[in-house]
């Protein structure tokens, strides 16, 4: 992909190849320490086999919108955003006790067989999964630093890595602290802003821009575009989590309800509900043994209150806000076209 025409499939293939080669080499060196580490090394490779590569794409176009040309070194740097995401996914699945991701067992489930001999195999598997996530985050920094970009470029972007990590972890902490608390839409939106929106869209754009030497006005425009779009991305994820097809999403669709997580969908449902609906929700939310019938009852309440429609309105408004900000950027036509396509890819999807 060396022309200005945006080819998402070709870009994804480039990022996939970078990740496959890099992580395979790191996994091989990790497993060489001791054969018993083989099962852990496998989880490193499994963590990067799936993904839309949106975060890498936003980093790439944060670079290109400044006027920089296509660059294999930049693609390597952008691919590091996907390792940040892989680390966050492993940790998130562990925190949420999720059994599935992309239709496959999550790290802690997959590692259960490697520790069957331990007195507390479940806890041991969770510990291994936590360390897989930690190593993936370390590898993200390694791939970025060895991308091949000039050191002076990397220095410009390095401070943003600590900001990205701080905000991502703050978002995860906020979700844990808000789980089970009284539903509050504004609080839920703050969770998704820090847990997902910033590291999915805004920070990759800003890092790509910093690598390219973007000025203050362009960086402000990236944030004005990236924050609402990142929120729209997670709002869509919340809808798909409960109303999507598990065959497409690859995730168990009862997780948010069983965990009583602070999603905007649940908060809006509660806000719109009357006394009778709230009584039913109290009986169902947070139940670890919630079955299909109970899940359908929650969906029925939500549909009756038109809560999913409210979330769709919130998504639409945020995409419009992002695209309005993009039009103000005065970026080159090819960059604006790519970022417009990415906006729709992030917010209008089935998985």
Coordinates of C-alpha atoms in Angstrom, one line a residue:
X1 CA 0.0 0.0 0.0
X2 CA 2.3 2.7 -1.2
X3 CA -0.2 4.9 -3.0
X4 CA -2.6 7.4 -1.4
X5 CA -5.6 5.2 -1.9
X6 CA -6.7 3.6 1.4
X7 CA -6.9 -0.2 1.2
X8 CA -7.9 -1.5 4.7
X9 CA -7.4 -5.1 3.7
X10 CA -3.9 -4.5 2.5
X11 CA -3.0 -2.5 5.5
X12 CA -4.3 -5.1 7.9
X13 CA -2.2 -7.7 6.1
X14 CA 0.9 -5.6 6.6
X15 CA 0.2 -5.2 10.3
X16 CA -0.7 -8.9 10.7
X17 CA 2.6 -9.8 9.2
X18 CA 4.6 -7.5 11.4
X19 CA 2.9 -8.9 14.5
X20 CA 3.2 -12.5 13.5
X21 CA 6.9 -12.3 12.9
X22 CA 7.7 -10.2 15.9
X23 CA 5.6 -12.1 18.4
X24 CA 6.7 -15.5 17.0
X25 CA 10.3 -14.5 17.6
X26 CA 9.6 -13.3 21.1
X27 CA 7.6 -16.4 21.9
X28 CA 10.3 -18.6 20.7
X29 CA 12.9 -16.9 22.9
X30 CA 10.6 -17.0 25.8
X31 CA 9.9 -20.7 25.4
X32 CA 13.6 -21.4 25.0
X33 CA 14.1 -20.5 28.7
X34 CA 12.4 -23.7 29.7
X35 CA 10.1 -26.1 27.9
X36 CA 7.4 -25.8 30.5
X37 CA 6.9 -22.2 29.3
X38 CA 5.6 -23.4 25.9
X39 CA 1.9 -23.1 26.8
X40 CA 2.5 -19.5 28.0
X41 CA 4.4 -18.7 24.8
X42 CA 1.4 -20.0 22.8
X43 CA -0.9 -17.5 24.4
X44 CA 1.4 -14.7 23.3
X45 CA 1.0 -15.7 19.7
X46 CA -2.7 -16.4 20.1
X47 CA -3.2 -12.9 21.5
X48 CA -2.4 -11.3 18.2
X49 CA -4.0 -13.7 15.7
X50 CA -7.3 -11.7 15.6
X51 CA -8.2 -8.1 15.3
X52 CA -9.5 -5.3 13.0
X53 CA -6.2 -3.4 13.4
X54 CA -8.1 -0.1 13.9
X55 CA -5.6 1.2 16.4
X56 CA -2.7 0.7 14.1
X57 CA -4.7 2.3 11.3
X58 CA -5.5 5.4 13.4
X59 CA -1.8 5.7 14.2
X60 CA -0.8 5.3 10.6
X61 CA -3.2 8.1 9.5
X62 CA -2.2 10.3 12.3
X63 CA 1.2 10.1 10.6
X64 CA -0.1 10.4 7.0
X65 CA -2.4 13.4 7.7
X66 CA 0.6 15.5 8.7
X67 CA 1.9 15.0 5.1
X68 CA 4.3 12.1 5.7
X69 CA 4.6 9.3 3.1
X70 CA 3.9 5.6 3.6
X71 CA 6.6 3.9 5.6
X72 CA 7.3 0.3 6.6
X73 CA 9.0 1.6 9.8
X74 CA 5.8 3.6 10.6
X75 CA 3.7 0.5 10.1
X76 CA 5.9 -1.4 12.6
X77 CA 5.5 1.5 15.1
X78 CA 1.7 1.5 14.4
X79 CA 1.5 -2.3 15.0
X80 CA 2.7 -1.7 18.5
X81 CA -0.7 -0.2 19.2
X82 CA -2.2 -3.6 18.6
X83 CA 0.1 -5.1 21.2
X84 CA -1.2 -2.5 23.7
X85 CA -4.7 -3.7 22.8
X86 CA -3.8 -7.3 23.1
X87 CA -2.4 -6.7 26.6
X88 CA -5.6 -4.8 27.5
X89 CA -7.8 -7.6 26.2
X90 CA -6.0 -10.3 28.2
X91 CA -6.3 -8.2 31.4
X92 CA -9.9 -7.2 30.7
X93 CA -10.9 -10.8 30.1
X94 CA -9.2 -11.7 33.4
X95 CA -10.9 -8.9 35.3
X96 CA -14.3 -9.7 33.9
X97 CA -13.8 -13.5 34.1
X98 CA -14.8 -13.8 30.5
X99 CA -14.7 -17.3 29.0
X100 CA -14.6 -16.3 25.3
X101 CA -12.9 -13.8 23.0
X102 CA -13.2 -14.1 19.2
X103 CA -15.0 -17.3 19.8
X104 CA -12.0 -18.9 21.4
X105 CA -11.1 -19.6 25.1
X106 CA -9.6 -16.5 26.8
X107 CA -6.1 -16.8 28.2
X108 CA -7.0 -17.8 31.7
X109 CA -9.3 -20.6 30.3
X110 CA -6.8 -21.8 27.8
X111 CA -4.0 -22.0 30.4
X112 CA -6.1 -24.0 32.9
X113 CA -4.8 -27.3 31.4
X114 CA -1.1 -26.2 31.9
X115 CA -1.6 -25.9 35.7
X116 CA -4.0 -28.8 36.4
X117 CA -1.5 -30.2 38.9
X118 CA -1.6 -27.1 41.0
X119 CA -3.6 -27.0 44.3
X120 CA -5.6 -24.1 43.0
X121 CA -5.4 -24.5 39.3
X122 CA -7.9 -21.7 38.5
X123 CA -5.9 -19.1 40.5
X124 CA -2.7 -20.3 38.9
X125 CA -4.2 -20.0 35.4
X126 CA -5.3 -16.5 36.2
X127 CA -1.9 -15.6 37.4
X128 CA -0.3 -16.8 34.2
X129 CA -2.8 -14.9 32.1
X130 CA -2.0 -11.7 34.0
X131 CA 1.7 -12.2 33.2
X132 CA 0.9 -12.8 29.5
X133 CA -0.8 -9.4 29.5
X134 CA 2.1 -7.8 31.2
X135 CA 4.6 -9.2 28.7
X136 CA 2.4 -8.1 25.8
X137 CA 2.5 -4.6 27.1
X138 CA 6.3 -4.7 27.4
X139 CA 6.6 -6.1 23.9
X140 CA 4.5 -3.2 22.6
X141 CA 7.2 -0.8 23.8
X142 CA 9.9 -3.0 22.4
X143 CA 8.3 -3.1 18.9
X144 CA 7.8 0.7 19.0
X145 CA 11.4 1.4 20.0
X146 CA 12.8 -0.9 17.3
X147 CA 10.4 0.1 14.5
X148 CA 13.2 1.6 12.5
X149 CA 12.0 5.2 12.7
X150 CA 14.6 7.9 13.5
X151 CA 15.3 8.3 17.2
X152 CA 14.4 12.0 17.1
X153 CA 10.9 10.9 15.8
X154 CA 10.5 8.4 18.6
X155 CA 11.5 10.9 21.3
X156 CA 8.6 13.2 20.2
X157 CA 6.1 10.4 20.8
X158 CA 7.5 8.7 23.9
X159 CA 5.8 10.9 26.5
X160 CA 2.4 9.9 25.0
X161 CA 3.0 6.3 26.0
X162 CA 2.9 7.0 29.7
X163 CA -0.3 9.1 29.1
X164 CA -1.9 6.2 27.2
X165 CA -1.0 3.7 29.9
X166 CA -2.1 5.9 32.7
X167 CA -5.5 6.6 31.1
X168 CA -6.1 3.0 30.1
X169 CA -5.4 1.7 33.6
X170 CA -7.5 4.5 35.1
X171 CA -10.4 3.4 32.9
X172 CA -10.0 -0.2 34.0
X173 CA -9.9 0.9 37.6
X174 CA -13.0 3.1 37.1
X175 CA -14.9 0.2 35.7
X176 CA -14.0 -2.1 38.6
X177 CA -14.9 0.6 41.1
X178 CA -18.2 1.4 39.4
X179 CA -19.3 -2.2 38.9
X180 CA -22.4 -3.0 40.9
X181 CA -22.8 0.7 41.9
X182 CA -25.9 2.7 41.1
X183 CA -26.3 3.1 37.3
X184 CA -25.2 6.5 36.1
X185 CA -24.9 7.4 32.4
X186 CA -22.3 10.1 32.8
X187 CA -20.2 7.9 35.0
X188 CA -20.5 5.1 32.5
X189 CA -19.4 7.4 29.7
X190 CA -16.4 8.5 31.7
X191 CA -15.4 4.8 32.1
X192 CA -15.6 4.1 28.4
X193 CA -13.7 7.4 27.6
X194 CA -10.7 6.3 29.6
X195 CA -11.0 2.5 29.3
X196 CA -11.5 2.4 25.5
X197 CA -12.0 5.7 23.6
X198 CA -8.6 7.2 24.3
X199 CA -6.4 4.2 23.6
X200 CA -8.5 3.1 20.6
X201 CA -8.6 6.3 18.6
X202 CA -7.3 9.5 20.2
X203 CA -3.9 8.3 21.5
X204 CA -2.9 6.3 18.4
X205 CA -3.7 9.4 16.3
X206 CA -1.7 11.6 18.6
X207 CA 1.2 9.2 18.6
X208 CA 1.2 9.0 14.9
X209 CA 1.0 12.7 14.7
X210 CA 3.8 13.2 17.2
X211 CA 6.0 10.8 15.2
X212 CA 5.4 13.0 12.2
X213 CA 5.9 16.3 13.9
X214 CA 2.2 17.5 14.0
X215 CA 1.6 21.0 15.2
X216 CA -0.7 22.0 18.1
X217 CA -3.7 22.8 15.9
X218 CA -3.6 19.4 14.2
X219 CA -3.2 17.6 17.6
X220 CA -6.2 19.4 19.0
X221 CA -8.2 18.3 15.9
X222 CA -7.1 14.7 16.4
X223 CA -8.5 14.8 19.9
X224 CA -11.7 16.5 18.8
X225 CA -12.2 13.7 16.2
X226 CA -10.8 10.8 18.3
X227 CA -12.6 11.2 21.6
X228 CA -16.2 11.1 20.4
X229 CA -15.4 8.4 17.8
X230 CA -13.7 6.3 20.5
X231 CA -16.8 6.6 22.6
X232 CA -19.0 5.7 19.7
X233 CA -16.9 2.6 19.2
X234 CA -17.4 1.4 22.8
X235 CA -21.1 2.3 22.8
X236 CA -21.4 0.0 19.7
X237 CA -19.5 -2.6 21.5
X238 CA -21.9 -2.5 24.5
X239 CA -24.9 -2.9 22.2
X240 CA -23.2 -5.8 20.4
X241 CA -22.3 -7.4 23.7
X242 CA -25.9 -7.9 24.6
X243 CA -27.8 -7.8 21.3
X244 CA -25.2 -9.0 18.8
X245 CA -24.8 -12.5 17.4
X246 CA -22.2 -14.4 19.5
X247 CA -21.1 -16.2 16.3
X248 CA -20.0 -12.8 15.0
X249 CA -18.9 -11.1 18.1
X250 CA -17.0 -14.1 19.5
X251 CA -18.0 -13.2 23.0
X252 CA -20.5 -14.4 25.6
X253 CA -23.4 -12.0 25.4
X254 CA -24.4 -12.3 29.1
X255 CA -21.2 -10.9 30.5
X256 CA -22.2 -7.3 31.0
X257 CA -25.5 -8.2 32.6
X258 CA -24.1 -11.0 34.9
X259 CA -21.3 -8.7 35.9
X260 CA -23.6 -5.7 36.3
X261 CA -20.9 -3.7 34.6
X262 CA -21.3 0.1 34.3
X263 CA -22.3 0.3 30.6
X264 CA -24.2 3.2 29.2
X265 CA -26.8 0.8 27.9
X266 CA -27.6 -0.5 31.4
X267 CA -27.4 3.0 32.9
X268 CA -29.9 4.4 30.3
X269 CA -32.2 1.4 30.8
X270 CA -32.2 2.2 34.5
X271 CA -32.8 5.9 34.0
X272 CA -35.8 5.2 31.7
X273 CA -37.3 2.4 33.8
X274 CA -40.3 2.7 36.1
X275 CA -40.7 1.1 39.5
X276 CA -41.9 -2.3 38.1
X277 CA -39.0 -2.5 35.6
X278 CA -36.4 -1.6 38.2
X279 CA -37.7 -4.3 40.5
X280 CA -37.3 -6.8 37.7
X281 CA -33.8 -5.5 36.8
X282 CA -32.8 -5.7 40.5
X283 CA -33.7 -9.4 40.5
X284 CA -31.7 -10.1 37.3
X285 CA -28.7 -7.9 37.1
X286 CA -25.5 -9.3 38.7
X287 CA -26.7 -12.9 38.8
X288 CA -23.9 -15.2 37.9
X289 CA -26.3 -18.0 37.1
X290 CA -28.5 -15.8 34.8
X291 CA -29.8 -18.1 32.1
X292 CA -31.1 -17.5 28.6
X293 CA -34.6 -16.8 29.8
X294 CA -33.4 -14.2 32.3
X295 CA -31.2 -12.6 29.6
X296 CA -34.2 -12.4 27.3
X297 CA -36.2 -10.7 30.0
X298 CA -33.5 -8.0 30.4
X299 CA -33.5 -7.5 26.6
X300 CA -37.3 -7.2 26.6
X301 CA -37.2 -4.5 29.3
X302 CA -34.5 -2.6 27.3
X303 CA -36.4 -2.8 24.1
X304 CA -39.7 -1.7 25.7
X305 CA -37.9 1.3 27.1
X306 CA -36.2 2.0 23.8
X307 CA -32.8 2.1 25.6
X308 CA -31.0 0.6 22.6
X309 CA -32.4 3.3 20.4
X310 CA -31.1 5.9 22.9
X311 CA -27.6 4.3 22.6
X312 CA -27.9 4.4 18.8
X313 CA -28.7 8.1 19.0
X314 CA -25.6 8.6 21.2
X315 CA -23.5 6.8 18.7
X316 CA -24.8 8.8 15.7
X317 CA -24.2 12.1 17.5
X318 CA -20.7 11.2 18.3
X319 CA -19.8 10.1 14.8
X320 CA -21.3 13.3 13.5
X321 CA -19.2 15.3 16.0
X322 CA -16.1 13.4 15.0
X323 CA -16.7 13.9 11.3
X324 CA -17.4 17.6 11.9
X325 CA -14.0 17.9 13.6
X326 CA -12.4 16.0 10.8
X327 CA -13.7 18.6 8.2
X328 CA -12.1 21.3 10.3
X329 CA -8.7 19.6 10.2
X330 CA -8.1 20.7 6.6
X331 CA -6.2 17.5 6.0
X332 CA -5.2 16.2 2.6
X333 CA -8.0 14.6 0.7
X334 CA -6.6 11.1 0.9
X335 CA -6.1 11.3 4.7
X336 CA -9.6 12.8 5.2
X337 CA -11.1 10.0 3.1
X338 CA -9.3 7.3 5.1
X339 CA -10.3 8.8 8.5
X340 CA -13.9 9.1 7.3
X341 CA -13.9 5.4 6.3
X342 CA -12.3 4.5 9.6
X343 CA -15.0 6.4 11.5
X344 CA -17.7 4.4 9.9
X345 CA -15.8 1.1 10.4
X346 CA -15.4 1.8 14.1
X347 CA -19.0 2.8 14.8
X348 CA -21.1 0.8 12.3
X349 CA -20.2 -2.9 12.5
X350 CA -21.5 -6.3 13.4
X351 CA -18.6 -7.5 15.5

